[in-house]
mmCIF file of C-alpha atoms in Angstrom:
data_model
loop_
_atom_site.group_PDB
_atom_site.id
_atom_site.type_symbol
_atom_site.label_atom_id
_atom_site.label_comp_id
_atom_site.label_asym_id
_atom_site.label_seq_id
_atom_site.Cartn_x
_atom_site.Cartn_y
_atom_site.Cartn_z
ATOM 1 C CA MET X 1 106.635 78.481 98.594
ATOM 2 C CA SER X 2 103.977 79.960 100.691
ATOM 3 C CA LEU X 3 100.898 82.411 99.727
ATOM 4 C CA VAL X 4 99.665 83.963 102.551
ATOM 5 C CA ILE X 5 96.143 85.733 102.549
ATOM 6 C CA ARG X 6 95.344 87.698 105.529
ATOM 7 C CA ASN X 7 92.088 89.534 106.297
ATOM 8 C CA LEU X 8 92.265 92.393 108.597
ATOM 9 C CA GLN X 9 89.187 94.082 108.177
ATOM 10 C CA ARG X 10 85.362 93.217 108.799
ATOM 11 C CA VAL X 11 83.445 95.503 106.612
ATOM 12 C CA ILE X 12 83.318 93.141 103.282
ATOM 13 C CA PRO X 13 83.308 89.434 103.591
ATOM 14 C CA ILE X 14 86.062 87.725 101.840
ATOM 15 C CA ARG X 15 86.168 84.269 100.482
ATOM 16 C CA ARG X 16 89.817 83.436 100.708
ATOM 17 C CA ALA X 17 89.705 79.927 99.150
ATOM 18 C CA PRO X 18 88.830 80.842 95.661
ATOM 19 C CA LEU X 19 91.242 84.252 95.446
ATOM 20 C CA ARG X 20 93.847 81.776 96.783
ATOM 21 C CA SER X 21 93.380 79.224 94.043
ATOM 22 C CA LYS X 22 93.159 81.743 91.611
ATOM 23 C CA ILE X 23 96.343 83.787 92.732
ATOM 24 C CA GLU X 24 98.169 80.327 92.816
ATOM 25 C CA ILE X 25 97.536 79.848 89.173
ATOM 26 C CA VAL X 26 98.442 83.549 88.234
ATOM 27 C CA ARG X 27 101.931 82.775 90.419
ATOM 28 C CA ARG X 28 102.364 79.867 88.127
ATOM 29 C CA ILE X 29 101.520 81.584 84.966
ATOM 30 C CA LEU X 30 104.196 84.267 85.919
ATOM 31 C CA GLY X 31 106.471 81.693 87.191
ATOM 32 C CA VAL X 32 106.996 83.084 90.414
ATOM 33 C CA GLN X 33 105.365 80.342 92.564
ATOM 34 C CA LYS X 34 108.758 79.396 94.304
ATOM 35 C CA PHE X 35 108.313 82.994 95.637
ATOM 36 C CA ASP X 36 106.400 83.855 99.169
ATOM 37 C CA LEU X 37 103.887 86.265 98.641
ATOM 38 C CA GLY X 38 101.384 87.907 101.015
ATOM 39 C CA ILE X 39 98.101 89.377 100.272
ATOM 40 C CA ILE X 40 96.714 91.464 103.172
ATOM 41 C CA CYS X 41 93.075 92.718 102.780
ATOM 42 C CA VAL X 42 92.097 95.896 104.520
ATOM 43 C CA ASP X 43 89.437 98.275 105.031
ATOM 44 C CA ASN X 44 88.968 102.174 103.616
ATOM 45 C CA LYS X 45 90.483 103.791 106.619
ATOM 46 C CA ASN X 46 93.716 101.313 106.820
ATOM 47 C CA ILE X 47 94.500 101.460 103.240
ATOM 48 C CA GLN X 48 94.010 105.295 103.311
ATOM 49 C CA HIS X 49 96.540 105.310 106.580
ATOM 50 C CA ILE X 50 99.033 103.251 104.114
ATOM 51 C CA ASN X 51 98.532 105.583 101.105
ATOM 52 C CA ARG X 52 99.312 108.375 103.278
ATOM 53 C CA ILE X 53 102.165 107.209 104.724
ATOM 54 C CA TYR X 54 103.952 105.910 102.006
ATOM 55 C CA ARG X 55 102.635 107.613 98.711
ATOM 56 C CA ASP X 56 101.468 110.959 100.535
ATOM 57 C CA ARG X 57 98.085 110.518 99.270
ATOM 58 C CA ASN X 58 95.363 110.726 102.089
ATOM 59 C CA VAL X 59 92.842 108.903 99.902
ATOM 60 C CA PRO X 60 91.568 105.242 100.052
ATOM 61 C CA THR X 61 92.469 103.266 96.991
ATOM 62 C CA ASP X 62 92.443 99.499 95.497
ATOM 63 C CA VAL X 63 95.797 98.169 95.894
ATOM 64 C CA LEU X 64 99.498 98.984 97.352
ATOM 65 C CA SER X 65 102.144 96.908 96.523
ATOM 66 C CA PHE X 66 105.407 96.493 98.663
ATOM 67 C CA PRO X 67 108.045 94.784 96.820
ATOM 68 C CA PHE X 68 110.879 92.636 98.607
ATOM 69 C CA HIS X 69 113.166 93.163 95.673
ATOM 70 C CA GLU X 70 112.785 96.960 94.915
ATOM 71 C CA HIS X 71 114.864 97.877 91.887
ATOM 72 C CA LEU X 72 113.374 95.067 89.264
ATOM 73 C CA LYS X 73 113.088 96.179 85.602
ATOM 74 C CA ALA X 74 109.512 95.315 84.309
ATOM 75 C CA GLY X 75 109.223 91.450 83.894
ATOM 76 C CA GLU X 76 112.591 90.611 85.577
ATOM 77 C CA PHE X 77 112.650 87.997 88.098
ATOM 78 C CA PRO X 78 114.036 88.293 91.299
ATOM 79 C CA GLN X 79 117.628 86.704 91.702
ATOM 80 C CA PRO X 80 117.632 85.654 95.496
ATOM 81 C CA ASP X 81 121.234 84.961 97.035
ATOM 82 C CA PHE X 82 119.910 83.420 100.143
ATOM 83 C CA PRO X 83 116.669 81.043 100.709
ATOM 84 C CA ASP X 84 114.951 84.089 103.036
ATOM 85 C CA ASP X 85 115.221 86.184 99.901
ATOM 86 C CA TYR X 86 112.687 84.045 97.853
ATOM 87 C CA ASN X 87 110.040 86.634 98.837
ATOM 88 C CA LEU X 88 108.042 88.780 96.413
ATOM 89 C CA GLY X 89 106.581 91.146 99.063
ATOM 90 C CA ASP X 90 103.102 91.951 99.923
ATOM 91 C CA ILE X 91 100.190 93.163 98.407
ATOM 92 C CA PHE X 92 97.246 95.194 100.064
ATOM 93 C CA LEU X 93 94.154 95.167 98.802
ATOM 94 C CA GLY X 94 91.411 97.716 99.791
ATOM 95 C CA VAL X 95 88.778 95.481 99.827
ATOM 96 C CA GLU X 96 86.203 98.070 100.973
ATOM 97 C CA TYR X 97 87.298 100.441 98.257
ATOM 98 C CA ILE X 98 87.103 97.732 95.639
ATOM 99 C CA PHE X 99 83.736 96.432 96.642
ATOM 100 C CA HIS X 100 82.204 100.253 96.236
ATOM 101 C CA GLN X 101 84.026 100.541 92.769
ATOM 102 C CA CYS X 102 82.642 97.440 91.423
ATOM 103 C CA LYS X 103 79.846 97.862 88.670
ATOM 104 C CA GLU X 104 76.471 96.176 88.971
ATOM 105 C CA ASN X 105 77.855 93.551 86.006
ATOM 106 C CA GLU X 106 81.146 92.730 87.852
ATOM 107 C CA ASP X 107 81.723 89.890 90.067
ATOM 108 C CA TYR X 108 83.394 91.292 92.911
ATOM 109 C CA ASN X 109 85.408 88.147 93.714
ATOM 110 C CA ASP X 110 86.803 88.423 90.207
ATOM 111 C CA ILE X 111 87.920 91.948 90.602
ATOM 112 C CA LEU X 112 89.632 91.136 93.737
ATOM 113 C CA THR X 113 91.829 88.395 91.284
ATOM 114 C CA VAL X 114 92.292 91.255 89.047
ATOM 115 C CA THR X 115 93.297 93.583 91.429
ATOM 116 C CA ALA X 116 95.889 91.306 93.067
ATOM 117 C CA THR X 117 97.146 90.416 89.717
ATOM 118 C CA HIS X 118 97.741 93.875 89.184
ATOM 119 C CA GLY X 119 99.491 94.266 92.567
ATOM 120 C CA LEU X 120 101.542 91.068 91.775
ATOM 121 C CA CYS X 121 102.788 92.707 88.294
ATOM 122 C CA HIS X 122 103.729 95.634 90.297
ATOM 123 C CA LEU X 123 106.079 93.525 92.531
ATOM 124 C CA LEU X 124 107.717 92.351 89.338
ATOM 125 C CA GLY X 125 108.788 95.712 88.579
ATOM 126 C CA PHE X 126 105.693 96.929 86.143
ATOM 127 C CA THR X 127 104.714 100.456 86.604
ATOM 128 C CA HIS X 128 102.246 102.638 84.751
ATOM 129 C CA GLY X 129 103.483 106.132 85.301
ATOM 130 C CA THR X 130 104.039 106.816 81.395
ATOM 131 C CA GLU X 131 101.943 105.537 78.809
ATOM 132 C CA ALA X 132 105.049 103.110 77.485
ATOM 133 C CA GLU X 133 105.247 101.726 80.754
ATOM 134 C CA TRP X 134 101.371 101.292 81.024
ATOM 135 C CA GLN X 135 101.337 99.759 77.570
ATOM 136 C CA GLN X 136 103.734 97.015 78.911
ATOM 137 C CA MET X 137 102.134 96.604 81.982
ATOM 138 C CA PHE X 138 98.653 96.303 80.479
ATOM 139 C CA GLN X 139 99.898 93.615 77.932
ATOM 140 C CA LYS X 140 101.384 91.593 80.848
ATOM 141 C CA GLU X 141 98.305 91.564 82.777
ATOM 142 C CA LYS X 142 96.102 91.057 79.736
ATOM 143 C CA ALA X 143 98.064 88.022 78.800
ATOM 144 C CA VAL X 144 98.398 86.587 82.460
ATOM 145 C CA LEU X 145 94.494 87.099 82.884
ATOM 146 C CA ASP X 146 93.582 85.631 79.486
ATOM 147 C CA GLU X 147 95.677 82.570 80.517
ATOM 148 C CA LEU X 148 93.938 82.550 83.746
ATOM 149 C CA GLY X 149 90.668 82.541 81.598
ATOM 150 C CA ARG X 150 91.621 79.645 79.487
ATOM 151 C CA ARG X 151 92.312 77.626 82.903
ATOM 152 C CA THR X 152 89.362 78.222 84.749
ATOM 153 C CA GLY X 153 86.512 79.802 82.364
ATOM 154 C CA THR X 154 86.505 83.354 83.558
ATOM 155 C CA ARG X 155 86.846 86.569 81.266
ATOM 156 C CA LEU X 156 88.713 89.085 83.562
ATOM 157 C CA GLN X 157 90.175 92.307 82.112
ATOM 158 C CA PRO X 158 93.024 94.292 83.234
ATOM 159 C CA LEU X 159 92.807 96.781 85.989
ATOM 160 C CA THR X 160 94.247 99.423 83.937
ATOM 161 C CA ARG X 161 92.380 99.081 80.764
ATOM 162 C CA GLY X 162 91.361 102.667 80.345
ATOM 163 C CA LEU X 163 94.311 104.231 82.045
ATOM 164 C CA PHE X 164 95.770 106.064 78.885
ATOM 165 C CA GLY X 165 92.570 105.731 76.597
ATOM 166 C CA GLY X 166 93.221 102.249 75.924
ATOM 167 C CA SER X 167 90.265 100.064 75.593
#
């Protein structure tokens, strides 16, 4: 099904083609390529607005995920009843925030891929509110990014690698 990437900001240049090709591979690795997915790139002002409305946090952030199937357990696949339900949901990337958080030795486009992968894991029911949940999500992200690296020659680390004192 379709992967739609929309750039709704003008602060940070976005190269959609490499992001699209890597996220298509990530979708295949996760086995969800038959589901629609939206990735929306926004600036700090807009991600902060969305974060305030939906999470009651009045700060910009890197990624917000809005699952179409809201009650999935970590790693479950949606079981659509109708063709229109073949949808994972939407991922909002705070590209301005992500760009400013990048360290000198990090490639911005790689970090976009890592952040979108993190958001995709959220759409599949993974969370990181507790250490046990984080461990499960971290392992899934690591496995996906390792396989992506094997296929593309990149070496990417999960977004939450240090969340609970992990490596």
